Every structure is written in structure tokens, then in C-alpha cells.
mmCIF file of C-alpha atoms in Angstrom:
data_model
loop_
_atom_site.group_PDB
_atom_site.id
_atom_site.type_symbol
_atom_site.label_atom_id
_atom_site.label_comp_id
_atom_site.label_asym_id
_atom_site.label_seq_id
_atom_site.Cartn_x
_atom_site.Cartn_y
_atom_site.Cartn_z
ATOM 1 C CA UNK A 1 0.000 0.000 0.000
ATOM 2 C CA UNK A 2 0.944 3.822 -0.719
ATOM 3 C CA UNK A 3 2.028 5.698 1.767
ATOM 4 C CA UNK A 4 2.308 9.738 2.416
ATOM 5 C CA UNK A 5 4.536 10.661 5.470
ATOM 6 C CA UNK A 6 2.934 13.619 7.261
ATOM 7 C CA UNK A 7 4.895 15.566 9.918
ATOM 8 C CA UNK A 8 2.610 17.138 12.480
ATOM 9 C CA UNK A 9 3.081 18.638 16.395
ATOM 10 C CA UNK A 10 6.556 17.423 16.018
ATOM 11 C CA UNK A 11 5.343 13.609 15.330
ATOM 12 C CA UNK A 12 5.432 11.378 11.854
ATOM 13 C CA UNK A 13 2.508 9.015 10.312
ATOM 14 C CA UNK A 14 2.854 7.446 7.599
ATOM 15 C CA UNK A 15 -0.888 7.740 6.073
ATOM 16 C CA UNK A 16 -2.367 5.005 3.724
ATOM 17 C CA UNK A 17 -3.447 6.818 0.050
ATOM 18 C CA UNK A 18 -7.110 5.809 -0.279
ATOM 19 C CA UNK A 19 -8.763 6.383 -4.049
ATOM 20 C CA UNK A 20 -11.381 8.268 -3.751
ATOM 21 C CA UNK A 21 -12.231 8.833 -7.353
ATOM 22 C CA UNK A 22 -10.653 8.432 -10.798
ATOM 23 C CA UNK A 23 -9.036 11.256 -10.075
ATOM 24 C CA UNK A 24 -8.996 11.869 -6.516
ATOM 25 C CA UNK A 25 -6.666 10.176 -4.006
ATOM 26 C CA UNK A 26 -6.294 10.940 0.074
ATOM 27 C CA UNK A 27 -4.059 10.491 2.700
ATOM 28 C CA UNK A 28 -6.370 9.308 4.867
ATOM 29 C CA UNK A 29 -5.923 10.893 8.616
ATOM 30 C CA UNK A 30 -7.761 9.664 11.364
ATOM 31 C CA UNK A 31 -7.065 10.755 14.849
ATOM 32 C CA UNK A 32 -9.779 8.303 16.866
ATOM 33 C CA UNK A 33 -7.485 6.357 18.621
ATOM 34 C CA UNK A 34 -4.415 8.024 18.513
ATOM 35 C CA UNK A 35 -3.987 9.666 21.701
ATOM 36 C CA UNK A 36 -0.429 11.256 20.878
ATOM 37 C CA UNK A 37 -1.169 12.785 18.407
ATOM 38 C CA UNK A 38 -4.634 14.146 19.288
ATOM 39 C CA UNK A 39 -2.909 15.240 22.293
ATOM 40 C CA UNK A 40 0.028 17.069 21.098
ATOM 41 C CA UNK A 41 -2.045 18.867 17.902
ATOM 42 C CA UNK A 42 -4.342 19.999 20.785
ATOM 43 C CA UNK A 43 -1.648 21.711 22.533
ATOM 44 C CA UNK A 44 -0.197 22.985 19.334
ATOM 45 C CA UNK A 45 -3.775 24.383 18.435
ATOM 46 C CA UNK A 46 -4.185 26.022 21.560
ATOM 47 C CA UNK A 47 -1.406 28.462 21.226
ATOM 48 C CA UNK A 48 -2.992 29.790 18.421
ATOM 49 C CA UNK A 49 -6.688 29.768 19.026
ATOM 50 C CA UNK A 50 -8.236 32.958 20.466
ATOM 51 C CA UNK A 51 -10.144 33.094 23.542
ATOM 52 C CA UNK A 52 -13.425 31.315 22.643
ATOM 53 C CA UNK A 53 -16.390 30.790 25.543
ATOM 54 C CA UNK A 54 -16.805 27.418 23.738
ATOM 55 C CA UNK A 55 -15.690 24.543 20.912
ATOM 56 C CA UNK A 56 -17.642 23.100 18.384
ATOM 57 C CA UNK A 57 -17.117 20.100 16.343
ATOM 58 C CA UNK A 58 -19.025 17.275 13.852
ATOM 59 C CA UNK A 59 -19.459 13.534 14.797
ATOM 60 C CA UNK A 60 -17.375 12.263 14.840
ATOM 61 C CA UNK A 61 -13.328 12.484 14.399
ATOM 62 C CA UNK A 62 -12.985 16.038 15.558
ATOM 63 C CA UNK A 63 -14.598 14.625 19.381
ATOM 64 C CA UNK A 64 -11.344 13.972 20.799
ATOM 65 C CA UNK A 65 -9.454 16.780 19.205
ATOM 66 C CA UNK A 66 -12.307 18.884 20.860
ATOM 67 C CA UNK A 67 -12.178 17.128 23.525
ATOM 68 C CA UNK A 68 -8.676 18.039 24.242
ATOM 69 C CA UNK A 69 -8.760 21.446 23.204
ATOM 70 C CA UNK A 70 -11.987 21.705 25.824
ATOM 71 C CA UNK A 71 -9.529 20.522 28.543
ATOM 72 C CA UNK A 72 -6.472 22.428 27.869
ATOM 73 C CA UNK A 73 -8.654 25.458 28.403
ATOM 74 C CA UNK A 74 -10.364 24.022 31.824
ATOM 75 C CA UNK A 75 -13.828 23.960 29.576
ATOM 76 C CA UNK A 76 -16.884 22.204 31.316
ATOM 77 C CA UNK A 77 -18.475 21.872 28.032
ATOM 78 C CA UNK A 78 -17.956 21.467 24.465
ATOM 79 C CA UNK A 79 -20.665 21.023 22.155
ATOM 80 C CA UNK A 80 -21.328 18.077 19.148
ATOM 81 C CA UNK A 81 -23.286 18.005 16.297
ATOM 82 C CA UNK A 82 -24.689 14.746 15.085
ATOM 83 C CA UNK A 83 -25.115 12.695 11.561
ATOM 84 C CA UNK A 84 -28.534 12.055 12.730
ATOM 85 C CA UNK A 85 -31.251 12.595 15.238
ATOM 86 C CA UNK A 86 -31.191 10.590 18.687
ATOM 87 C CA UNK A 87 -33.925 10.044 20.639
ATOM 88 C CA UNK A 88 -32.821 12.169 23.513
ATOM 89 C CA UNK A 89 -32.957 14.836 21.589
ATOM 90 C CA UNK A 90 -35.159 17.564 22.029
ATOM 91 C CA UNK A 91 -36.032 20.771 19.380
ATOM 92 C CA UNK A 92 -33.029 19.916 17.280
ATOM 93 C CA UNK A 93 -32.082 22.232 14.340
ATOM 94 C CA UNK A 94 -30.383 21.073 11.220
ATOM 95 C CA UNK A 95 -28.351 21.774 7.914
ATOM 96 C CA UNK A 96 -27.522 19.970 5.084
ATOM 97 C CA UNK A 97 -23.760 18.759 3.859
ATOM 98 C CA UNK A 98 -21.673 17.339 1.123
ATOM 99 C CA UNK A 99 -18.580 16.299 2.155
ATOM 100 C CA UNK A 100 -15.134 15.204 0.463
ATOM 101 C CA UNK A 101 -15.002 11.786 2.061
ATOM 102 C CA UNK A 102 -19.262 10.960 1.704
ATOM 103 C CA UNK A 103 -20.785 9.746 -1.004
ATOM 104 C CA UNK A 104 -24.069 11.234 -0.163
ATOM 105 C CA UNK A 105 -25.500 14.427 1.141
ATOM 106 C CA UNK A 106 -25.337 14.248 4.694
ATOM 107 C CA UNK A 107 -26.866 16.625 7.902
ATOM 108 C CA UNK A 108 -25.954 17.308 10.907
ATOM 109 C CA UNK A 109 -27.829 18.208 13.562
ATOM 110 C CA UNK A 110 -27.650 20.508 17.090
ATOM 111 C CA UNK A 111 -29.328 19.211 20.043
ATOM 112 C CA UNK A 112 -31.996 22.145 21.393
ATOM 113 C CA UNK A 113 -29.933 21.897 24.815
ATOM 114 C CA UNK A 114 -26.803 22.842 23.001
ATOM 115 C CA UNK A 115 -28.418 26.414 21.519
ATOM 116 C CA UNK A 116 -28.104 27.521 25.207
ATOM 117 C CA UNK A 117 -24.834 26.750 25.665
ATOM 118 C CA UNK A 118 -23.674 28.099 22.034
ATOM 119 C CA UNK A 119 -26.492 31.572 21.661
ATOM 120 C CA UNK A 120 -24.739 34.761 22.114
ATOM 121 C CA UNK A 121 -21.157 33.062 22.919
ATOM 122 C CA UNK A 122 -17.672 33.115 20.676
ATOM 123 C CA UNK A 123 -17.258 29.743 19.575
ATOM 124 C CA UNK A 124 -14.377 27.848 17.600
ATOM 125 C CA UNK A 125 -15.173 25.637 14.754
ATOM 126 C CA UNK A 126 -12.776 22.432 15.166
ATOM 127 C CA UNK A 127 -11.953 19.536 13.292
ATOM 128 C CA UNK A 128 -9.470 16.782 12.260
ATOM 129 C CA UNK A 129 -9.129 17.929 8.640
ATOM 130 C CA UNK A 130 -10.586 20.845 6.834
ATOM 131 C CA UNK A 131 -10.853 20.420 2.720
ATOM 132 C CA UNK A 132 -13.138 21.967 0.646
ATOM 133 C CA UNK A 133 -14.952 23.639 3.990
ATOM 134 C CA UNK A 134 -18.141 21.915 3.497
ATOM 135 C CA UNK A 135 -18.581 20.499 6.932
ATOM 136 C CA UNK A 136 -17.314 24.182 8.506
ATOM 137 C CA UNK A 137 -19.956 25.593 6.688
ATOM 138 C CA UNK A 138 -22.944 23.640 7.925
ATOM 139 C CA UNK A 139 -21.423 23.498 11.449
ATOM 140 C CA UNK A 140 -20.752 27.645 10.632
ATOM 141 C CA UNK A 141 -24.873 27.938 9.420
ATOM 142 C CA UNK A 142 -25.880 25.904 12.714
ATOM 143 C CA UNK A 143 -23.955 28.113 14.657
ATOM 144 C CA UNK A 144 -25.809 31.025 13.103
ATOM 145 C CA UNK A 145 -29.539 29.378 13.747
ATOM 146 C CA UNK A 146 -28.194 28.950 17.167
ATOM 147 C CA UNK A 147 -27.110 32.543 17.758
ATOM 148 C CA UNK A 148 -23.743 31.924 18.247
ATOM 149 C CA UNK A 149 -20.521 34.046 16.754
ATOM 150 C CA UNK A 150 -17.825 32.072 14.876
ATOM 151 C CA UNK A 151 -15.313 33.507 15.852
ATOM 152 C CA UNK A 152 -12.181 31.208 14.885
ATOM 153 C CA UNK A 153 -11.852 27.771 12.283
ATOM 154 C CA UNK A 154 -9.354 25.508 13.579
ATOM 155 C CA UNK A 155 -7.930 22.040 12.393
ATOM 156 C CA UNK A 156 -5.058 20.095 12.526
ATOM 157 C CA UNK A 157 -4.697 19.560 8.558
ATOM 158 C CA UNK A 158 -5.718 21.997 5.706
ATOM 159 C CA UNK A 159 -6.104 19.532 3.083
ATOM 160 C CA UNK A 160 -5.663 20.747 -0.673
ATOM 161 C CA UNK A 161 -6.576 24.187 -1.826
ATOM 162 C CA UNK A 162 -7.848 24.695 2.357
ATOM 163 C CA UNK A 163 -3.852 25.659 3.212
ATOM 164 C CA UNK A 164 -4.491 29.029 0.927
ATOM 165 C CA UNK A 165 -7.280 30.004 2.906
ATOM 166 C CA UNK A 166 -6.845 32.848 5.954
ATOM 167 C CA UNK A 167 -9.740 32.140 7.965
ATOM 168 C CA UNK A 168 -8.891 28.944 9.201
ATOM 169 C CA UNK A 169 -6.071 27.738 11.799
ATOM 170 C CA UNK A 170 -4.545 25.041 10.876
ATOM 171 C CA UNK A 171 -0.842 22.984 11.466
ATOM 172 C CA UNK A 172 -0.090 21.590 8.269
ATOM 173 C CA UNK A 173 -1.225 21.267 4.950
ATOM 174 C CA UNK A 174 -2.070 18.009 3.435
ATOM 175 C CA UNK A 175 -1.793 17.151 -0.054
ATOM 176 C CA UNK A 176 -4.888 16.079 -2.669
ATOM 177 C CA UNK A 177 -3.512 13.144 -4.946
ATOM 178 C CA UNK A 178 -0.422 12.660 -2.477
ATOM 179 C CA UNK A 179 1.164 9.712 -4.639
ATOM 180 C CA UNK A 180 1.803 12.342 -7.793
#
């Protein structure tokens, strides 16, 4: 199997090139379950976050990056939007996606408890990988129905085109179609 070697927080992975398309290929990052390096981007992150009241991430690979981040910053609460409703629940809001990695449209979804904890509060946008900014807008247009104020975008990759961008904080850029 291909293989890209990405250096990030002072750490190496060698990443497995998944075919997405004819002509797309990714490295494919995934943090769940690696605790170094989820830990060590966090603390890299942090130093260049602003002050935020609160986090916000996507089910489900930005959770422990949040996570993290949440704890760094002695945060009681970080907030998680879902792929689909649970039964718990209760006056949910929702957006619609397309993302890189999904073959379908997708949503995601805030919990009605959440909008108290995100309405009228500076919130951060985080994630493993940001790409074509699909998923940060959806989580960005929740965040709006909410009444929150995005305030920062952060990730630990900025895959493809993403590195050019200025409104997003990111550690390293990741190649599209590594193997060329």
C-alpha cells in the first residue's frame, strides 16, 4: 500500500493513500485512537486559538481533538453536532452537507440543549481535517440558527486548496492526490 509521510506537532505518520475517485486520491488521517497525536495537535492548536467561551465540532473524528482542546482550556463543556437525530434529543435544528469523504448528502444536527450553551457566545469551529470547507460551513450555518458568533476555524490539517485560505487555523497542509 501507498504511503504519504505527514509531519505534524513534532510527530510522523505514515498515512495510507485511499482512491477516492478516478481522479482523486487521500491520505487518509484519522485521529480516533491516537492519543499522541490528538494530544500534542491539541496543545499545538491552543497556542494559536483565540479566547473562545466554547468549541464546536461534527461527529465524529474532531470529538477527541475537541475534547482536548476543551480541557487544555479548563472547559466544562464542548458542544457536538450529530449525523442524525437521537432520541434524547429535544427541538433539534439542522443543515444539510456534502462532504469530500461521503458519497451522499449528509446533515448534521444541534441538540436544542446545546443552543443555550452556544447563543450569544464566541465559539471555535474544530476539526481533524478541513478540505473543501463543506462540513465548517454547515457546522458555521448551525452556529448562526443557534445565535452563536464564529469567531475562529481551527484544524489540525488543511487539506488541498484549504492551506491558501486565511480564515482557518490550521498545522499543516495536506496534499490532494499525495502519490503524484
Amino acid at each position: 500500500m501507498k504511503t504519504y509521510k505527514l509531519k505534524v506537532a513534532g510527530l510522523e505518520r505514515d498515512l495510507p493513500i485511499i482512491k477516492i475517485s478516478d481522479a482523486l486520491s487521500i491520505a487518509s488521517f484519522v485521529i480516533l485512537g491516537d492519543q499522541e497525536l490528538t494530544t500534542k495537535s491539541a496543545k499545538e492548536l491552543d497556542k494559536l486559538i483565540p479566547d473562545v467561551d466554547i468549541f464546536v465540532t461534527a461527529e465524529a473524528k474532531g470529538i477527541p481533538l475537541v475534547h482536548e482542546l476543551s480541557r487544555l482550556r479548563n472547559m466544562k463543556k464542548y458542544v457536538v453536532c450529530r449525523k442524525s437525530v437521537k432520541s434524547y434529543m429535544k427541538d433539534s435544528i439542522e443543515v444539510s452537507l456534502k462532504s469530500i469523504t461521503t458519497a451522499n448528502s449528509q446533515k448534521l444536527y444541534l441538540n436544542g440543549e446545546d443552543v443555550g450553551l452556544i447563543k450569544g457566545k464566541e465559539v471555535c469551529l474544530v476539526d481533524d481535517v478541513i478540505s473543501t470547507g463543506q462540513s465548517s460551513k454547515a457546522l458555521e450555518e448551525l452556529i448562526n440558527k443557534a445565535g452563536g458568533i464564529v469567531v475562529a476555524r481551527a484544524a489540525i490539517l488543511a487539506e488541498g486548496e484549504a492551506y491558501k485560505r486565511d480564515d482557518i487555523i490550521y498545522l499543516s497542509p495536506l496534499p490532494l492526490n499525495p502519490e503524484k
